[in-house]
Coordinates of C-alpha atoms and ligand atoms in Angstrom, one line a residue:
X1 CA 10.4 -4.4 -61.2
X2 CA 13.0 -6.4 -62.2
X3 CA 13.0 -10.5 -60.6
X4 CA 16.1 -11.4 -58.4
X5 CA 17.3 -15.0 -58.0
X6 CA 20.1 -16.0 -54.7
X7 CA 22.7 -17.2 -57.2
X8 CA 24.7 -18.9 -54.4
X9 CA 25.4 -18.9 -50.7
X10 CA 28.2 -18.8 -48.2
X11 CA 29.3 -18.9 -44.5
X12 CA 32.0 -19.4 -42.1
X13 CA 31.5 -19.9 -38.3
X14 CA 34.8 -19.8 -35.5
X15 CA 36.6 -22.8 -35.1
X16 CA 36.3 -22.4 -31.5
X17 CA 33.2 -23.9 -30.0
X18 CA 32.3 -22.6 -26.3
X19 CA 29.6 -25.2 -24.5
X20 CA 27.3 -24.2 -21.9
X21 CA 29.6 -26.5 -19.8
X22 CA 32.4 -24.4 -20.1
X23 CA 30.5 -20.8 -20.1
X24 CA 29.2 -22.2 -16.6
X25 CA 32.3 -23.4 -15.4
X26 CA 33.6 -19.7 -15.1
X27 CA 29.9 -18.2 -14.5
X28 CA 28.6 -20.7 -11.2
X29 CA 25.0 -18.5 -11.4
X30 CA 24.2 -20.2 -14.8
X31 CA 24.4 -24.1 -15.8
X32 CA 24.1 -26.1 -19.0
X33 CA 20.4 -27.0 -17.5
X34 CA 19.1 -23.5 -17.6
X35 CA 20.8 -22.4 -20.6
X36 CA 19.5 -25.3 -22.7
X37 CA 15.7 -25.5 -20.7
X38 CA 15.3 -21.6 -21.8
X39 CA 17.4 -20.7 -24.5
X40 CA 17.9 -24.4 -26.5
X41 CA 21.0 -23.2 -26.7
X42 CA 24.2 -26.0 -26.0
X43 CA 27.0 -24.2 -27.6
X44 CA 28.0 -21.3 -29.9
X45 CA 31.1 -20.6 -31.9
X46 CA 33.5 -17.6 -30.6
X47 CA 36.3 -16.1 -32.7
X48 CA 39.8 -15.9 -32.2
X49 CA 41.9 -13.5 -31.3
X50 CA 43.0 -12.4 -35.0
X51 CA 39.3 -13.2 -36.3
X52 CA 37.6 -9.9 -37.1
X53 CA 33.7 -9.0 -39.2
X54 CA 36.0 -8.7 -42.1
X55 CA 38.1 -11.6 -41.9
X56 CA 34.9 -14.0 -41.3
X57 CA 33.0 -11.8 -44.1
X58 CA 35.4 -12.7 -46.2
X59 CA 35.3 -16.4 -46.0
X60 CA 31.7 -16.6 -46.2
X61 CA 31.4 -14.1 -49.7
X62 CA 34.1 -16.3 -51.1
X63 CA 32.5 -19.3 -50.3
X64 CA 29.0 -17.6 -51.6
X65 CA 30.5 -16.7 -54.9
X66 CA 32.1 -19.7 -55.8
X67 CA 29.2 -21.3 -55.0
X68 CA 27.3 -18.4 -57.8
X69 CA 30.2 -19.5 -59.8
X70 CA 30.7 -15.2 -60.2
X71 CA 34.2 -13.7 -60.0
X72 CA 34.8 -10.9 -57.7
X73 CA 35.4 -8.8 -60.6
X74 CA 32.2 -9.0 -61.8
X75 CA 30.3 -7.5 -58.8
X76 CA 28.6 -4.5 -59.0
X77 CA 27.7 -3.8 -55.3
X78 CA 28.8 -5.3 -51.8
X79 CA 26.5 -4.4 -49.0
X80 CA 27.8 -5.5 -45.6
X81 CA 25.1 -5.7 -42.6
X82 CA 27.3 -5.8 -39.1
X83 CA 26.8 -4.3 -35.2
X84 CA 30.2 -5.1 -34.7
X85 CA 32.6 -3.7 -37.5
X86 CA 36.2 -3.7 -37.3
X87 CA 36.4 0.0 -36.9
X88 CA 34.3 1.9 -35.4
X89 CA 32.9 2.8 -38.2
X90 CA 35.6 3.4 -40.5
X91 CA 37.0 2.0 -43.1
X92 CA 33.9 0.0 -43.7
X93 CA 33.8 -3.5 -43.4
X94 CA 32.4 -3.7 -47.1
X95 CA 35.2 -1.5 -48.2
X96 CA 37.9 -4.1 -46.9
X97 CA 35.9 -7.0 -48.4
X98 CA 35.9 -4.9 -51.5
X99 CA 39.7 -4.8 -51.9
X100 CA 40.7 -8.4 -50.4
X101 CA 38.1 -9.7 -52.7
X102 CA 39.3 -7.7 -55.3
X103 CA 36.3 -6.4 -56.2
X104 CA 37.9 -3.7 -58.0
X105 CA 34.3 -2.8 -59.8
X106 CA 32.1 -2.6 -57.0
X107 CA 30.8 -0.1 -54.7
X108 CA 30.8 -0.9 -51.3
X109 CA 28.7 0.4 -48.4
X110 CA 27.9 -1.1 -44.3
X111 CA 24.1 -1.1 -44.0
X112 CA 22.8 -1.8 -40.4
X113 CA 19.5 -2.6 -39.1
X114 CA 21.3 -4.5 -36.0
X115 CA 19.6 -8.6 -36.3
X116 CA 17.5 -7.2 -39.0
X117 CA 20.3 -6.4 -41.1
X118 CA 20.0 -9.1 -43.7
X119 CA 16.7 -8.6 -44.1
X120 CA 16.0 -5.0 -44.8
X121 CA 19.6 -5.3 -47.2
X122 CA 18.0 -7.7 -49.1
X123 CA 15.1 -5.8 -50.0
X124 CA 17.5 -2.9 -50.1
X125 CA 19.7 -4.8 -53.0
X126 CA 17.0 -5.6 -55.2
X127 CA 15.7 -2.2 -55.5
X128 CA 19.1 -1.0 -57.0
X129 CA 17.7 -3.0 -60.3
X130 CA 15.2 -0.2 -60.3
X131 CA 18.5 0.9 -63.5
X132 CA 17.9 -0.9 -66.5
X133 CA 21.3 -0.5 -67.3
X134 CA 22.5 -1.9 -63.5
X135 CA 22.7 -5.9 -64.5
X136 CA 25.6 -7.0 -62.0
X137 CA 25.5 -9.1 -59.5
X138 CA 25.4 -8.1 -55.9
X139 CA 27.2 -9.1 -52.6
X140 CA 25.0 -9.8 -49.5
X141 CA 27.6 -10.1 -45.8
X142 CA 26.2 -10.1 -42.7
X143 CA 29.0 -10.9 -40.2
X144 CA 29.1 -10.6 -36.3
X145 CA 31.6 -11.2 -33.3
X146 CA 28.8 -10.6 -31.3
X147 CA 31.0 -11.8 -28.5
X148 CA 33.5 -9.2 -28.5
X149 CA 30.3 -7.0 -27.0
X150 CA 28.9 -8.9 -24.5
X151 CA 29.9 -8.7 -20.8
X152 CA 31.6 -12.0 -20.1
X153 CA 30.2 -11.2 -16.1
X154 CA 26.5 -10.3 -17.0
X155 CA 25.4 -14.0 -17.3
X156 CA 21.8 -12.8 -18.4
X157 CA 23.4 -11.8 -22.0
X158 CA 26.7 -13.3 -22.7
X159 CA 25.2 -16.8 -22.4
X160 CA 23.1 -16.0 -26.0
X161 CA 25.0 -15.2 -28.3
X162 CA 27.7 -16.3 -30.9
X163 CA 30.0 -15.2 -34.0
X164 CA 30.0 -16.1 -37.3
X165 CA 28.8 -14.5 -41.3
X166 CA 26.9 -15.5 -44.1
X167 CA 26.5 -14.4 -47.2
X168 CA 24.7 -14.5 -50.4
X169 CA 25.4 -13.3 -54.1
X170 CA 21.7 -12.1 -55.7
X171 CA 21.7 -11.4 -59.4
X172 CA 18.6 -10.4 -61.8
X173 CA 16.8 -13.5 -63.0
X174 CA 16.4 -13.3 -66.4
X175 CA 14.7 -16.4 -67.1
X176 CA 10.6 -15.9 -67.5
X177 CA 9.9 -20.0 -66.6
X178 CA 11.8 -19.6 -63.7
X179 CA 9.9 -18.6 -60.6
X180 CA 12.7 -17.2 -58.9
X181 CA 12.3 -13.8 -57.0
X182 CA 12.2 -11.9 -53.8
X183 CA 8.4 -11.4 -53.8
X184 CA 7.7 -9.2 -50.7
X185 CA 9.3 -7.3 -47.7
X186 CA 8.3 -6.4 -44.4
X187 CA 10.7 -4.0 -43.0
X188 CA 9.6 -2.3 -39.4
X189 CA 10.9 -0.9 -36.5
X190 CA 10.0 0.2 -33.1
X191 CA 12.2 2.9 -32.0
X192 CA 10.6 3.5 -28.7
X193 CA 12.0 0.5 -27.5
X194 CA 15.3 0.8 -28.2
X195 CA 16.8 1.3 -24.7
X196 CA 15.7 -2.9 -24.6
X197 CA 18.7 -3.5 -26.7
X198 CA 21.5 -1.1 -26.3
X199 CA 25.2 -0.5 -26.4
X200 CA 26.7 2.5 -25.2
X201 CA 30.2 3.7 -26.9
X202 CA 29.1 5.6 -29.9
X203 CA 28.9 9.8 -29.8
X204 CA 25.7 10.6 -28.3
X205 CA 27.9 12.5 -26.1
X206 CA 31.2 13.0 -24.7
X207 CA 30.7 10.9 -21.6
X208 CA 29.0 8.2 -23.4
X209 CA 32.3 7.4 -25.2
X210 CA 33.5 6.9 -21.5
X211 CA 30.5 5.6 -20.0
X212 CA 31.0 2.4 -17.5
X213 CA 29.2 0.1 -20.1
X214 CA 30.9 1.8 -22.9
X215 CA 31.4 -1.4 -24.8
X216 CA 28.9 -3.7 -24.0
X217 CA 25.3 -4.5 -24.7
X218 CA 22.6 -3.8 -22.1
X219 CA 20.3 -6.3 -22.9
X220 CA 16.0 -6.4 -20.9
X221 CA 15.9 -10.2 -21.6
X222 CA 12.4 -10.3 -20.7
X223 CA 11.0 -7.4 -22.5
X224 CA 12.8 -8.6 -25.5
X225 CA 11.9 -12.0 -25.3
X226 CA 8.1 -10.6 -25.7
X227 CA 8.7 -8.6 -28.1
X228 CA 10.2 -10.9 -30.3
X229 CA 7.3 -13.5 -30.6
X230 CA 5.2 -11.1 -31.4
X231 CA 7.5 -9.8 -34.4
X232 CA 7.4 -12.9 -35.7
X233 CA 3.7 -13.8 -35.5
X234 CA 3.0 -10.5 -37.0
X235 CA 5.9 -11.1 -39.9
X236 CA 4.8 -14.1 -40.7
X237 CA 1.3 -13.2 -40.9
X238 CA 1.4 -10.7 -42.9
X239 CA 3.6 -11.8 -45.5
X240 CA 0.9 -15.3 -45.7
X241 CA -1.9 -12.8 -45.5
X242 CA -0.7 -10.2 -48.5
X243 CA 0.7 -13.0 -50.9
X244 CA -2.3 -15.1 -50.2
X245 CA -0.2 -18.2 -48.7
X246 CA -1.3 -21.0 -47.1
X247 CA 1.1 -22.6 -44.6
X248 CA 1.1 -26.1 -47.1
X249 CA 2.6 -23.7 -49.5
X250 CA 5.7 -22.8 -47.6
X251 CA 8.6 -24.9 -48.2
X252 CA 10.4 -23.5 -45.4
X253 CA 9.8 -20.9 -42.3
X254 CA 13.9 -19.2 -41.3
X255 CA 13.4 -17.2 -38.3
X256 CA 16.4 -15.1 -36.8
X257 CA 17.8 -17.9 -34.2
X258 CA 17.8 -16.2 -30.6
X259 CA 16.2 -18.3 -28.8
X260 CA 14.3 -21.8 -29.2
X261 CA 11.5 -21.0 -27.2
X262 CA 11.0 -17.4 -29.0
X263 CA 10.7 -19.7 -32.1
X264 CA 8.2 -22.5 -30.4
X265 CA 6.0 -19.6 -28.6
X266 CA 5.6 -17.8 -32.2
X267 CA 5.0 -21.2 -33.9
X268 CA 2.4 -21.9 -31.6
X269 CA 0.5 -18.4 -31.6
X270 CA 0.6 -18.9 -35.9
X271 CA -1.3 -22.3 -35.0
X272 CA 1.8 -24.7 -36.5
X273 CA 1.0 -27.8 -34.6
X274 CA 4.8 -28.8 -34.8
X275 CA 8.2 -27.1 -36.2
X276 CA 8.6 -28.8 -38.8
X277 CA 8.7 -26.2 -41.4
X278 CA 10.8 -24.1 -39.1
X279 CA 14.7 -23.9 -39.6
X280 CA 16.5 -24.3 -36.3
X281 CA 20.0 -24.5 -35.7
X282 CA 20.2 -22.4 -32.6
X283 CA 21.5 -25.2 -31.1
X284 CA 24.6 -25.3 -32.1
X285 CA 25.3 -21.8 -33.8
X286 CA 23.4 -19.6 -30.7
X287 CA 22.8 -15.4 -32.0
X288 CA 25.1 -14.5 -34.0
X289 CA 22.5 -11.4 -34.4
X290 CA 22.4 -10.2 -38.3
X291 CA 24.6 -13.8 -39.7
X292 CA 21.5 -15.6 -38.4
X293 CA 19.7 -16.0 -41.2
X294 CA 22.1 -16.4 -44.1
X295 CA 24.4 -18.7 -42.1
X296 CA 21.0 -20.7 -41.8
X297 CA 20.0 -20.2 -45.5
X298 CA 23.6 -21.4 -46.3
X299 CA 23.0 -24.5 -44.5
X300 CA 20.1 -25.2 -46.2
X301 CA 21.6 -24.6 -49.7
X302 CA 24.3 -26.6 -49.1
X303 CA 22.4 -29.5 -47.6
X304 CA 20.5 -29.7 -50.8
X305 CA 17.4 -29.2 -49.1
X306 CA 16.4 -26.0 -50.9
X307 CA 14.7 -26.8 -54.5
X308 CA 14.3 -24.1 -57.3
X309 CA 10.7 -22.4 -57.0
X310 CA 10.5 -23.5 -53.0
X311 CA 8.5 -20.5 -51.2
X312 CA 10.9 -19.5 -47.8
X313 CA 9.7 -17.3 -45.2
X314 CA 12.3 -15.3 -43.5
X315 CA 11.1 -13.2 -40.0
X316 CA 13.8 -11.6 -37.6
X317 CA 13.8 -9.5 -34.4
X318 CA 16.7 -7.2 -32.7
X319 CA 18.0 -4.2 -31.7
X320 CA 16.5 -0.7 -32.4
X321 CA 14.2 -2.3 -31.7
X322 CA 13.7 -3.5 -35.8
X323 CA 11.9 -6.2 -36.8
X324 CA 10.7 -7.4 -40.2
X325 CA 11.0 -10.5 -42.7
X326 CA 11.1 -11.8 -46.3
X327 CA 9.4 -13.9 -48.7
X328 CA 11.3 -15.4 -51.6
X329 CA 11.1 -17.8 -53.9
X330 CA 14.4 -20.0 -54.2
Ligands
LIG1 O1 18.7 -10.7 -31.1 C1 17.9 -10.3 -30.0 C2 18.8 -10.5 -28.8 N1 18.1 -10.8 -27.6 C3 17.2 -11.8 -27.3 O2 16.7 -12.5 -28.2 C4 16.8 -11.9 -25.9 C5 15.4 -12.5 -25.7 N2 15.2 -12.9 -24.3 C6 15.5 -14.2 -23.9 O3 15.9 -15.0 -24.7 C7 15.2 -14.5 -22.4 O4 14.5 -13.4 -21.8 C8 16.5 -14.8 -21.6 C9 17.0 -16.2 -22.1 C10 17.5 -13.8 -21.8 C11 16.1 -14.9 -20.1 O5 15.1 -15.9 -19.9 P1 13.9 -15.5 -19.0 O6 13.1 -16.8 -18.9 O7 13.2 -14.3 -19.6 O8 14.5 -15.2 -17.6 P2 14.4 -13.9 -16.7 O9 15.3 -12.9 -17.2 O10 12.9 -13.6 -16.5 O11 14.9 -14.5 -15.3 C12 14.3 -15.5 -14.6 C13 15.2 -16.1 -13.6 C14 15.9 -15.1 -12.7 O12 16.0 -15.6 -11.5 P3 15.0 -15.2 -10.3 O13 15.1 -13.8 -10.1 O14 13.6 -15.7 -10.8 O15 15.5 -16.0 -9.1 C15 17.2 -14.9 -13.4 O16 18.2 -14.4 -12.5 O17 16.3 -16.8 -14.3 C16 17.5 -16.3 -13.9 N3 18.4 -16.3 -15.0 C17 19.4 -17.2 -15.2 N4 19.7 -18.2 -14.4 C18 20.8 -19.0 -14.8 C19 18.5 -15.4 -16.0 N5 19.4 -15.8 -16.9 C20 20.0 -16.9 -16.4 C21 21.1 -17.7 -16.8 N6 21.4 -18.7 -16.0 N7 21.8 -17.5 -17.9

């Protein structure tokens, strides 16, 4: 199987930055307090009016492939992860990206695994080296305006989540000294669950297109809250267990960002005395469901605090209910 290497990152969050302050202003049941003591959540970005998947897709995966230093031209694939797509579902939002990238050589397809997205298209991506004669690079989106689903009103939901996209270009990795790669996968899901998680609107059947929460996600808080550490204790578990890791091997731990205190309680169940190795932005950036992780790998890129041959852990949670995770080598 042919090695992969993330050639460069991307991402672009909403100028617009909503505090709890201001979300709690027009919803009096909630406060900054609560939001902050259960979520660690202070703010999230929301798009503007003319901001779309596409148009923040777009940003981040040219900001992603200057940073590979590849031309659009040169692409051989765009995958685009997203719940909330411009249309519903056509065109798809890789297809735009294709042709206001100018990707003229690429073919384009929408993947979704809701907040898993990312991390069942990466896995996905790499596979397509499976043709020895299939050398180009490929385009990673994940993009979300999350907030264009939420009910404003329901201040159980609305007060998690947040838009932005990230990307990332992957490419083979020819070198044989370089340790590069996307070593393992753990892609699962839990369909049983799925009513935790869901958003009416699509064609299950005439009256569901017209159904009173046709457009907005129907979210058991609790149920999912539970769920989700366990996804990620198991995740990362598994992926230290198979690839026979100890925790002083990882250079970093990126789980989806949702909530702070989904990350703490999982940390805690794996026996991490602290969160150090843990990425966290959640702060500042809330759910912006599948964008979570390569806006947060972007970061990290960018920061400088990745280094060629660190070992990353990547574990996510969401709708489906999906959960699953990654283990690369930078
Ligand atoms: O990508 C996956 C997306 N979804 C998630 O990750 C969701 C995971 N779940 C969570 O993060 C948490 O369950 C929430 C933050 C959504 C809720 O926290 P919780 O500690 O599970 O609260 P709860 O739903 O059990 O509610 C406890 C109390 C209730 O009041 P009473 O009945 O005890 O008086 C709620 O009405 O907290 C109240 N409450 C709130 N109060 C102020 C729930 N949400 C809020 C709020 N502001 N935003």
């Amino acid at each position: 199987m042919t090695r992969i290497r993330i050639a460069g990152t991307g991402s672009f969050l909403p100028e617009r930055i909503v505090t709890n302050d201001e979300l709690a202003q027009r919803l009096p049941k909630t406060s900054d307090e609560w939001i902050y003591g259960h979520t660690g959540i202070k703010s999230r970005r929301v798009a503007g009016p003319n901001e779309s998947a596409s148009s923040m897709g777009l940003i981040a995966a040219q900001r992603a492939l200057e940073n590979a230093g590849i031309a659009p031209e040169d692409l051989g694939m765009i995958i685009v992860s997203t719940a909330t797509p411009d249309y519903a579902p056509t065109p798809l939002v890789s297809c735009i990206l294709q042709d206001k990238l100018g990707a003229t050589g690429a073919a384009a397809f929408d993947m979704s695994a809701a907040c898993c997205g990312f991390i069942y298209n990466l896995e996905i991506a790499k596979n397509f080296y499976y043709k020895p004669d299939f050398r180009k690079p490929i385009l990673l989106v994940a993009t979300e305006v999350m907030t264009r689903k939420v009910d404003w009103n329901d201040y159980k939901t609305c007060i998690l989540f947040g838009d932005g996209a990230g990307a990332v270009v992957i490419e083979p990795n020819e070198d044989a000294a370089a340790p590069s790669d996307l070593v393992d996968t753990i892609m699962r899901a839990d369909g049983a669950r799925g009513e935790f998680l869901l958003l009416e609107g699509g064609c299950r059947s005439y009256d569901s297109l017209n159904h009173p929460k046709a457009h907005v996600l129907q979210m058991a808080g609790t149920q999912v809250f539970t769920f989700a550490i366990k996804a990620i204790e198991e995740v990362v578990q598994d992926l230290t267990k198979r690839n026979d890791l100890t925790y002083d091997q990882i250079a970093r731990i990126v789980p989806h960002q949702a909530n702070f205190r989904i990350i703490e309680s999982a940390a805690k169940r794996l026996g991490f005395e602290d969160l150090d190795k843990f990425y966290i932005n959640v702060d500042s950036v809330a759910n912006t469901a599948s964008a979570s992780i390569p806006i947060a790998l972007d970061e990290m890129n960018r920061s400088g605090e990745l280094k060629r041959g660190d070992k990353i852990l990547i574990a996510g949670f969401g709708a489906g209910l999906t959960y699953g995770g990654n283990y690369l080598i930078w």
